[in-house]
CSV table of C-alpha atoms and ligand atoms in Angstrom, one decimal:
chain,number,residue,atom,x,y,z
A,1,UNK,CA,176.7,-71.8,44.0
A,2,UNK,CA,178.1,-68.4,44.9
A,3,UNK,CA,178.8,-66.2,41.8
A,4,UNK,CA,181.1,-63.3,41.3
A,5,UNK,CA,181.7,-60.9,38.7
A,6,UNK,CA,185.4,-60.5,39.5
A,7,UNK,CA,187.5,-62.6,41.7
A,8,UNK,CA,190.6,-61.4,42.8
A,9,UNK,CA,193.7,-64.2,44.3
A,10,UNK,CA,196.4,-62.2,46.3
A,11,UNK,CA,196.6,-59.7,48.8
A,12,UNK,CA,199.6,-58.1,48.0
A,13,UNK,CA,199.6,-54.1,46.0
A,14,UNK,CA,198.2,-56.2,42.7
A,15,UNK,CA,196.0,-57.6,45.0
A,16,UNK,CA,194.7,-54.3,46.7
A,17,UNK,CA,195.2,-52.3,43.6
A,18,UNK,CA,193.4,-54.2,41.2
A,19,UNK,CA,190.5,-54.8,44.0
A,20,UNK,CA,190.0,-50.5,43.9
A,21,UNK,CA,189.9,-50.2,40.6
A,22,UNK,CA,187.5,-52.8,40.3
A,23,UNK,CA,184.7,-51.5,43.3
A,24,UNK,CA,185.5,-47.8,41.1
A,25,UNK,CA,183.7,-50.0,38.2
A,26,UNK,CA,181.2,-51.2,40.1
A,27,UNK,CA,182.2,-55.7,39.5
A,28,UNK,CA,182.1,-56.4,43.3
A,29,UNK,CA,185.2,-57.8,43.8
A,30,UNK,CA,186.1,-60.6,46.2
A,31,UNK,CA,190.0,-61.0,47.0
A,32,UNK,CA,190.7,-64.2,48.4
A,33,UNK,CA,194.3,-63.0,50.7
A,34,UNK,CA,195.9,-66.4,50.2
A,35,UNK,CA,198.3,-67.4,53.0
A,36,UNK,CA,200.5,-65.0,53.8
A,37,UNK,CA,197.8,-61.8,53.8
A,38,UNK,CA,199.2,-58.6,52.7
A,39,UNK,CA,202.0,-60.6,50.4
A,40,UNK,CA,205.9,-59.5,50.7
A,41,UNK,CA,205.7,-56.0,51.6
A,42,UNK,CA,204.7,-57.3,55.4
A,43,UNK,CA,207.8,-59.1,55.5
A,44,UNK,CA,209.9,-55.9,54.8
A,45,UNK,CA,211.0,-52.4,56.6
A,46,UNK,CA,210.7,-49.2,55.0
A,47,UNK,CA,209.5,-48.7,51.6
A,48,UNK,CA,211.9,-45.5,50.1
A,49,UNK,CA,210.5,-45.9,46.5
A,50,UNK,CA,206.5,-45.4,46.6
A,51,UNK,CA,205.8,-42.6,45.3
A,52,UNK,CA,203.7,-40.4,47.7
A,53,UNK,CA,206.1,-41.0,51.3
A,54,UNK,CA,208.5,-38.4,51.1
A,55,UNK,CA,209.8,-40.1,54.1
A,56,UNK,CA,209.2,-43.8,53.5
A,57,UNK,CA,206.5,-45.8,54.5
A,58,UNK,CA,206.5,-49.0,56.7
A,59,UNK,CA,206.1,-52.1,54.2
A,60,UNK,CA,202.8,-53.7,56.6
A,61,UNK,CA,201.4,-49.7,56.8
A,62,UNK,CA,201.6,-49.6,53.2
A,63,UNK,CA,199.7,-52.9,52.4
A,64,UNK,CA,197.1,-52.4,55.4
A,65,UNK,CA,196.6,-48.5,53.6
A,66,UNK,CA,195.6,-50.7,50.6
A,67,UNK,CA,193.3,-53.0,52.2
A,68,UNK,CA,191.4,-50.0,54.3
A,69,UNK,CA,191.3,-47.9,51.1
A,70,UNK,CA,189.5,-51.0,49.2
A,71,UNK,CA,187.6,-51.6,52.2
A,72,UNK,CA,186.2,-48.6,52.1
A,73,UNK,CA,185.2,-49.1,48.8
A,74,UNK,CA,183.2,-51.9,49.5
A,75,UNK,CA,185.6,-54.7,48.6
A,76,UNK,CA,185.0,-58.2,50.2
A,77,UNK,CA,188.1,-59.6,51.1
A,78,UNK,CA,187.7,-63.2,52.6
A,79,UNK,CA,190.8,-65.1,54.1
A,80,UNK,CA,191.3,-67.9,51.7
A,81,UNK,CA,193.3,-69.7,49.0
A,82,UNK,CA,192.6,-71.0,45.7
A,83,UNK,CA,193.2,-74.4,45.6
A,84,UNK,CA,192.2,-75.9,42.5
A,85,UNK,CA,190.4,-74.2,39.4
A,86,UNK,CA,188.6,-74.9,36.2
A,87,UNK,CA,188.9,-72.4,33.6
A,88,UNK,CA,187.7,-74.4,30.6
A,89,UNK,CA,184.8,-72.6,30.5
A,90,UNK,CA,182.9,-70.0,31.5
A,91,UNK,CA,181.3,-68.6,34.7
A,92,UNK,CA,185.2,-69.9,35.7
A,93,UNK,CA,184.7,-72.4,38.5
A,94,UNK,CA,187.5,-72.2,41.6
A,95,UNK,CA,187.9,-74.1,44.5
A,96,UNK,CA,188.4,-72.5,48.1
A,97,UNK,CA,190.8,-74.1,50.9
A,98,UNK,CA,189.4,-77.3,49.4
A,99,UNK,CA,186.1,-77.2,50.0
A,100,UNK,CA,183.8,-74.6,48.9
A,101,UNK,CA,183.4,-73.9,45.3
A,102,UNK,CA,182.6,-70.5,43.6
A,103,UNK,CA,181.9,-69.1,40.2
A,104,UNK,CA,183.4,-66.0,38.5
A,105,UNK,CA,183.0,-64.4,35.4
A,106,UNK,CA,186.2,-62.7,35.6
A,107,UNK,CA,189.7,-63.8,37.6
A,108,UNK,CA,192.5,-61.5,38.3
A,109,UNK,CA,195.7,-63.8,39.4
A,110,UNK,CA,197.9,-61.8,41.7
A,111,UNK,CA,199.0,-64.9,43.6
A,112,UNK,CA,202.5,-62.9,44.1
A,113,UNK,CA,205.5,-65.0,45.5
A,114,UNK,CA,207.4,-66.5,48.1
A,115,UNK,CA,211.2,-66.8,49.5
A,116,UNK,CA,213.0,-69.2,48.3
A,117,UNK,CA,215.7,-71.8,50.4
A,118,UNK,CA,218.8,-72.7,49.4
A,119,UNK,CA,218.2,-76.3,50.1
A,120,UNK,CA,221.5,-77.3,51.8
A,121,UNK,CA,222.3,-79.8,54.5
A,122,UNK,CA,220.8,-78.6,58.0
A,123,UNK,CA,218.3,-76.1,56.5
A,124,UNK,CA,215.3,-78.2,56.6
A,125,UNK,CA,216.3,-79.5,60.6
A,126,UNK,CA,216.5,-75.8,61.5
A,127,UNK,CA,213.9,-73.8,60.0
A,128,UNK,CA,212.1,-72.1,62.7
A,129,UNK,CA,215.6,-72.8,65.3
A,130,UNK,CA,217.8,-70.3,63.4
A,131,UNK,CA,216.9,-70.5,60.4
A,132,UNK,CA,214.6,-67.7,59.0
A,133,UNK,CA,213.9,-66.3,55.6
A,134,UNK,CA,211.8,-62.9,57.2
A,135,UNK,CA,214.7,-61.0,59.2
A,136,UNK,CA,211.6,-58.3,60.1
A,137,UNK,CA,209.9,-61.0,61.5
A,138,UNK,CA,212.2,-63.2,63.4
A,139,UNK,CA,215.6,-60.7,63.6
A,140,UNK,CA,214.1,-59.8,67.3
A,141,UNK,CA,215.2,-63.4,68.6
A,142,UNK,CA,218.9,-62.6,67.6
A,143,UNK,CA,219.2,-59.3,69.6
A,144,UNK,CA,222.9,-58.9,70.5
A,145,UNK,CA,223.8,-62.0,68.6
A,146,UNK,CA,226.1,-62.9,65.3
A,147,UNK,CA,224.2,-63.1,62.2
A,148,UNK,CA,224.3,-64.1,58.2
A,149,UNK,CA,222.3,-63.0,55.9
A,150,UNK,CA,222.6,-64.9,52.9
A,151,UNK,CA,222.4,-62.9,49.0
A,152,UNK,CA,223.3,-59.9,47.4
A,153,UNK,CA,220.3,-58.5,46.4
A,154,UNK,CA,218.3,-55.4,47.4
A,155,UNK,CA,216.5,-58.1,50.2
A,156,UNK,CA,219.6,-59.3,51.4
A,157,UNK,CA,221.2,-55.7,52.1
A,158,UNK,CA,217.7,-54.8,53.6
A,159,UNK,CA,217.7,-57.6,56.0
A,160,UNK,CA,221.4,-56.9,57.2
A,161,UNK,CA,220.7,-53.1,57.6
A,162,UNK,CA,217.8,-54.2,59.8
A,163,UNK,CA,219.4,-56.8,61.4
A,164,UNK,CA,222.7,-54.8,61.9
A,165,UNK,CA,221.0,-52.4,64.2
A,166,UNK,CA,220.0,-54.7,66.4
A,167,UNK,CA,222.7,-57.8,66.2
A,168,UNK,CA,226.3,-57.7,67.2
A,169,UNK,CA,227.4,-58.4,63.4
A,170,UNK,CA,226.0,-58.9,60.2
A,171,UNK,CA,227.8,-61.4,58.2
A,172,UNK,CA,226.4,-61.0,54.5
A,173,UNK,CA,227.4,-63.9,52.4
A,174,UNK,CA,227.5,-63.4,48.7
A,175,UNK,CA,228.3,-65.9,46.4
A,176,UNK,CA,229.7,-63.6,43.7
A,177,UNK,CA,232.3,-61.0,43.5
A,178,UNK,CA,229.7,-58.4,42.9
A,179,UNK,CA,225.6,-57.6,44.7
A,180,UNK,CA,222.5,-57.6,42.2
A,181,UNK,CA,221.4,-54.5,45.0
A,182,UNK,CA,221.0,-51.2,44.0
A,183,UNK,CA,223.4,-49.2,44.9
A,184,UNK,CA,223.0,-47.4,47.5
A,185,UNK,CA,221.3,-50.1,49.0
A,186,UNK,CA,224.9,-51.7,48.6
A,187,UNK,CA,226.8,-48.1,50.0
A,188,UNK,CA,224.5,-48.4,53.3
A,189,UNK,CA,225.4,-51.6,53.8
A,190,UNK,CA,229.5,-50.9,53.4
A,191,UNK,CA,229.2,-48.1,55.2
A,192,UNK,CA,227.5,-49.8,58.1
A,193,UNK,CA,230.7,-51.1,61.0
A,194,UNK,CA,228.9,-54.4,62.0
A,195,UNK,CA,228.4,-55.6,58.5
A,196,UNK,CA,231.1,-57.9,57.2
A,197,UNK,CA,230.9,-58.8,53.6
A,198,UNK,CA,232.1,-62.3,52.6
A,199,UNK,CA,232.5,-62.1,48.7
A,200,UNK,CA,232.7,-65.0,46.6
A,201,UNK,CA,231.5,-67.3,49.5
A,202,UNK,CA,229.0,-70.2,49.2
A,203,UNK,CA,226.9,-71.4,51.1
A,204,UNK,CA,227.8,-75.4,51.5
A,205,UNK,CA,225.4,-76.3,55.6
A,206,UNK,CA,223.8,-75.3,58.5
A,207,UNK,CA,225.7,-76.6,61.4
A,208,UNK,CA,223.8,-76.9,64.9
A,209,UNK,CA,222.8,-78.7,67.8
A,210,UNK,CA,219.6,-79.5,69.9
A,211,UNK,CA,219.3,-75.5,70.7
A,212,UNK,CA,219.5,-74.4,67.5
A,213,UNK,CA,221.9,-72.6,64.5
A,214,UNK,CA,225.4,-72.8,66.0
A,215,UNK,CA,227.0,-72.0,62.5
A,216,UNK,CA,227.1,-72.0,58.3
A,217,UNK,CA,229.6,-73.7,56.6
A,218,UNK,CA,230.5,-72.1,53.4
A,219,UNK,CA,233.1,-72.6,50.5
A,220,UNK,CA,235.7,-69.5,50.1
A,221,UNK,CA,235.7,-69.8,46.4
A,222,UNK,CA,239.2,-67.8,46.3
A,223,UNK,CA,241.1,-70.1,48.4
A,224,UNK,CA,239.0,-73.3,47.8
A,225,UNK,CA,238.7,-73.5,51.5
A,226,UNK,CA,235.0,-74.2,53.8
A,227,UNK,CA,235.2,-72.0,57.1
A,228,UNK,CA,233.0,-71.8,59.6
A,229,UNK,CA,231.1,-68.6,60.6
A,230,UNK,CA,230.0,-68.8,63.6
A,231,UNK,CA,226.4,-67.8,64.0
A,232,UNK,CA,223.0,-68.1,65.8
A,233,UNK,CA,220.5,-67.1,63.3
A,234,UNK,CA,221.0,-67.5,59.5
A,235,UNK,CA,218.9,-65.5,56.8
A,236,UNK,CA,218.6,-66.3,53.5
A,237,UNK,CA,217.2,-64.1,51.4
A,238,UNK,CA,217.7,-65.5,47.6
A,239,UNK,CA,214.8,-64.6,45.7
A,240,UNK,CA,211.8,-66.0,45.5
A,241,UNK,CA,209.4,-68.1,43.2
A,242,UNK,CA,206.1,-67.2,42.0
A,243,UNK,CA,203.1,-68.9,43.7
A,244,UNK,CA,201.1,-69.7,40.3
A,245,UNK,CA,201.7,-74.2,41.0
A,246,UNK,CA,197.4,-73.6,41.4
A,247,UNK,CA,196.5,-71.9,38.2
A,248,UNK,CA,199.2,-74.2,36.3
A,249,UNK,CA,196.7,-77.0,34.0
A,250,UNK,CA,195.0,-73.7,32.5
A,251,UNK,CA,197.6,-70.8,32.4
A,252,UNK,CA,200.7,-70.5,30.5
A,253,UNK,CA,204.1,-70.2,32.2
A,254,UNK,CA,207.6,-69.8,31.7
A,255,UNK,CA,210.0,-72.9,32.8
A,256,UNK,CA,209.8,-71.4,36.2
A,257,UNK,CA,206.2,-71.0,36.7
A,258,UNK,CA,205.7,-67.3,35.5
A,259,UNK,CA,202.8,-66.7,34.3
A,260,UNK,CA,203.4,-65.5,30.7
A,261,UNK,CA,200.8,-62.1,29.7
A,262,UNK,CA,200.6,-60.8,26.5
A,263,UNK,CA,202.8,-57.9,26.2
A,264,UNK,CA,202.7,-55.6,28.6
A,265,UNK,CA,199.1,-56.6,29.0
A,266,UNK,CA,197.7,-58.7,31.9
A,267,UNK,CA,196.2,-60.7,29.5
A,268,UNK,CA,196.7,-64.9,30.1
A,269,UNK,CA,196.0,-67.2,27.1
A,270,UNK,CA,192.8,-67.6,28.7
A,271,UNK,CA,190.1,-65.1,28.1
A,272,UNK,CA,188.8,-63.5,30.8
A,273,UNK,CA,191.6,-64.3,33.1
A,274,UNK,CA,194.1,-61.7,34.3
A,275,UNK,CA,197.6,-61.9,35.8
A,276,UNK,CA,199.2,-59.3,37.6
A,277,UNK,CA,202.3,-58.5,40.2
A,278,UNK,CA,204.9,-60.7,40.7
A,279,UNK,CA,203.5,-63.6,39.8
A,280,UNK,CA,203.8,-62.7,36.1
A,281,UNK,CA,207.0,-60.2,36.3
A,282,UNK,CA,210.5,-61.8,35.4
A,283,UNK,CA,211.9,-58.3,35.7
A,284,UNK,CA,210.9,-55.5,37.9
A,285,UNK,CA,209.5,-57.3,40.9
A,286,UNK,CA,208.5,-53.6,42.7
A,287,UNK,CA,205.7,-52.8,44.8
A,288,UNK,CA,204.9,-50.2,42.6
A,289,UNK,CA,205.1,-51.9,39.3
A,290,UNK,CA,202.6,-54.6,40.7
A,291,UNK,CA,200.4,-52.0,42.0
A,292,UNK,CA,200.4,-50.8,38.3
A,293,UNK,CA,199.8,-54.2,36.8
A,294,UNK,CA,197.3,-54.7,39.2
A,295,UNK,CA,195.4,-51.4,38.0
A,296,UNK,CA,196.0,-52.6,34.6
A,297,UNK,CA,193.8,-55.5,34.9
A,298,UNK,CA,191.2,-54.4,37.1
A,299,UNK,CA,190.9,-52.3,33.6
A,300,UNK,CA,191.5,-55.4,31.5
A,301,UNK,CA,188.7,-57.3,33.4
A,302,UNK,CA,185.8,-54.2,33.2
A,303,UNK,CA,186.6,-54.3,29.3
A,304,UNK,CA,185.9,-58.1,29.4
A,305,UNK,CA,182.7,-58.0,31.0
A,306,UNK,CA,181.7,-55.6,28.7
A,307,UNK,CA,182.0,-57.7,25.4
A,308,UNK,CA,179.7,-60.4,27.3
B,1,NAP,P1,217.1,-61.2,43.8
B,1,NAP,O1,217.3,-59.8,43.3
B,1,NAP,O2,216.7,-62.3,42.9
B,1,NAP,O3,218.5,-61.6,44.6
B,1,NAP,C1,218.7,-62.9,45.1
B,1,NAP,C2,220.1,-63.0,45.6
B,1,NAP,O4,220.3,-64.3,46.1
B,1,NAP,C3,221.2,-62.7,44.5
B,1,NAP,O5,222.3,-62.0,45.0
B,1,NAP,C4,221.6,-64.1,44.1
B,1,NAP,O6,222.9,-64.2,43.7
B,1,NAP,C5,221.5,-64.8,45.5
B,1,NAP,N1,221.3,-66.3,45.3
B,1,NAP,C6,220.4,-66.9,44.6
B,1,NAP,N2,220.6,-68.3,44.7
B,1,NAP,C7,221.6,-68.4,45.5
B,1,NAP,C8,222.3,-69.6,46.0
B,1,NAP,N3,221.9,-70.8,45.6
B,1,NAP,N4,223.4,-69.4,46.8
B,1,NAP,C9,223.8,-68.2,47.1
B,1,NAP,N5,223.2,-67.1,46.7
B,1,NAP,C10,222.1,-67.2,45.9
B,1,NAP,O7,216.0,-61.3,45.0
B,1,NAP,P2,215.6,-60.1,46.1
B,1,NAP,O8,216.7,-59.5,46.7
B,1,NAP,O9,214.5,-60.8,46.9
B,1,NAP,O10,214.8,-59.1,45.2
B,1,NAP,C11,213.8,-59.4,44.3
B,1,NAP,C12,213.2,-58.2,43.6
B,1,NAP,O11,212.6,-57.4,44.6
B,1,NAP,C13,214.3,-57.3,43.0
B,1,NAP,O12,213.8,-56.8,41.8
B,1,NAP,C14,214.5,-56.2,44.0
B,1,NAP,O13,214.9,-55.0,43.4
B,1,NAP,C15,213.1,-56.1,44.6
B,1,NAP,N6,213.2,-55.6,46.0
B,1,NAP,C16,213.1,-54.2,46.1
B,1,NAP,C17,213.2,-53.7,47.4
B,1,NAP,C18,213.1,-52.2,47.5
B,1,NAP,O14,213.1,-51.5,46.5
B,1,NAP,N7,213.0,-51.6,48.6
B,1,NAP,C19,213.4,-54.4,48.5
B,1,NAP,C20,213.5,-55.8,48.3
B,1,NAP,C21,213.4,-56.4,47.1
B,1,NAP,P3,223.3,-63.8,42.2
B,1,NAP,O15,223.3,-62.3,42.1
B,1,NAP,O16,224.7,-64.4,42.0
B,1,NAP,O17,222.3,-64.5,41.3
């Protein structure tokens, strides 16, 4: 059987981060991308707040920068998925796509995660007819078209800035009185004329018909009232979960599947075994943060190997 010294899950900046830091220390990582390759920055516009672009970078630029610059340092980066692991002892044993096994002396977990739906009437029906939770991948269908964008976070206002510029309006539906967004995420999108923002407004089904989204009912919480917005494409962008169900019979997690690390350390209650990026961040969620934490345990992993 194959054997590794460092195996790395995720191909997000964790991912790519950890992988560099890793070929600098000579342990030959693998990455195995997992299914969506190059994680959630592909799936968003420009990126303001990485350091280094004084002028923003594309999200997909950014992550493919990462995967050329660990390229170049001799990473191995093999499209795959975990799908089952043993980490009861060591080499750690994992299981590929569900068939081909491989050892590793060290792991690195930077499974990131994925969008979550609302899981209303209609959304199931329509998912790929009008409903959408990547408005950078799918907002090009809607071109001169009414739009929502479900959420009041900073990927919500993203989405509607990027939809608004090419949609006739932008109908943002937030379910409190106030956005989670930073703010001038939040002044863009009040400043932008084809954005209407519909506070205090919940989500209750996606209406449609055999061509697709014609509409989302929601529930005015100020009047009691559901209206009708009449739409052809509905984003929802309210949050996401972190992809760690795999890792789950070894690794400790919070009661939503966080992977808990010891403070402020990449460190899982499993020796040898390394969480970084979203996956393990309740709080800060950033591309650079998970870069960071994906340096950190790249670090974490060299010291391990060491003590062997
Ligand atoms: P988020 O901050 O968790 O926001 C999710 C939004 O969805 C919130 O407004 C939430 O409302 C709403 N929501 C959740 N469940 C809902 C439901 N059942 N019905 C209606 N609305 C619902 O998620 P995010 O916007 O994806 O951001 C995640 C992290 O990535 C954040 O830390 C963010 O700063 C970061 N991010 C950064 C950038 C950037 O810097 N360029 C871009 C995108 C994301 P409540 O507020 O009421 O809970």
């Amino acid at each position: 059987m194959e054997r590794v010294k460092c195996l790395i899950a995720g191909s997000g900046p964790a991912g790519y981060t950890a992988a560099i830091y890793a070929a600098r220390a000579n342990l030959k990582p693998v990455i195995y991308s997992g299914m969506e390759l190059g994680g959630q920055l592909t799936t968003t516009t420009v990126i303001e707040n990485f350091p280094g672009f004084p002028e923003g970078i594309d999200g997909t630029l950014l992550v493919e920068n990462m995967k050329s610059q660990a390229e170049r340092l001799g990473v191995e980066i093999r499209i795959g998925s975990i799908t089952k692991c043993d980490f009861s002892e060591r080499p750690f044993r994992l299981q590929i796509d569900n068939s081909a096994e491989i050892e590793a002396d060290t792991v690195i977990v930077a499974t990131g995660a994925s969008a979550k739906f609302l899981g209303i009437p209609g959304e199931q029906k329509f998912r790929g007819s009008g409903v959408s939770a990547c408005a950078t991948c799918d907002g090009f269908f809607y071109r001169k078209r009414d739009v929502a964008v479900i959420g009041g976070g900073d990927t919500a206002c993203g989405d509607a800035l990027y939809l608004s510029s090419m949609c006739n309006k932008v109908h943002l539906v937030v379910r409190r009185d106030v956005m989670r967004a930073s703010k001038v995420m939040q002044e863009r999108v009040m400043s932008r004329d084809n954005i209407e923002v519909h506070w205090l407004t919940q989500p209750e089904e996606i209406l449609g018909d055999e061509n697709g989204v014609t509409g989302l009912k929601v529930l005015d919480k100020k009047s009691g009232e559901s209206n009708i917005i009449p739409v052809w494409g509905i984003f929802e962008a309210v949050g996401h979960h972190p992809n760690s169900e795999v890792f789950s019979p070894w690794l400790k997690m919070d009661e939503n599947g966080y992977i808990i690390t010891e403070n402020g350390s990449p460190k899982t209650n499993i020796e040898g075994v390394f969480a970084a990026g979203d996956v393990a961040d309740v709080h800060y969620k950033q591309a650079i943060t998970a870069a960071a934490a994906g340096c950190k345990a790249a670090i974490e992993a060299d010291r391990y190997l060491q003590t062997l």
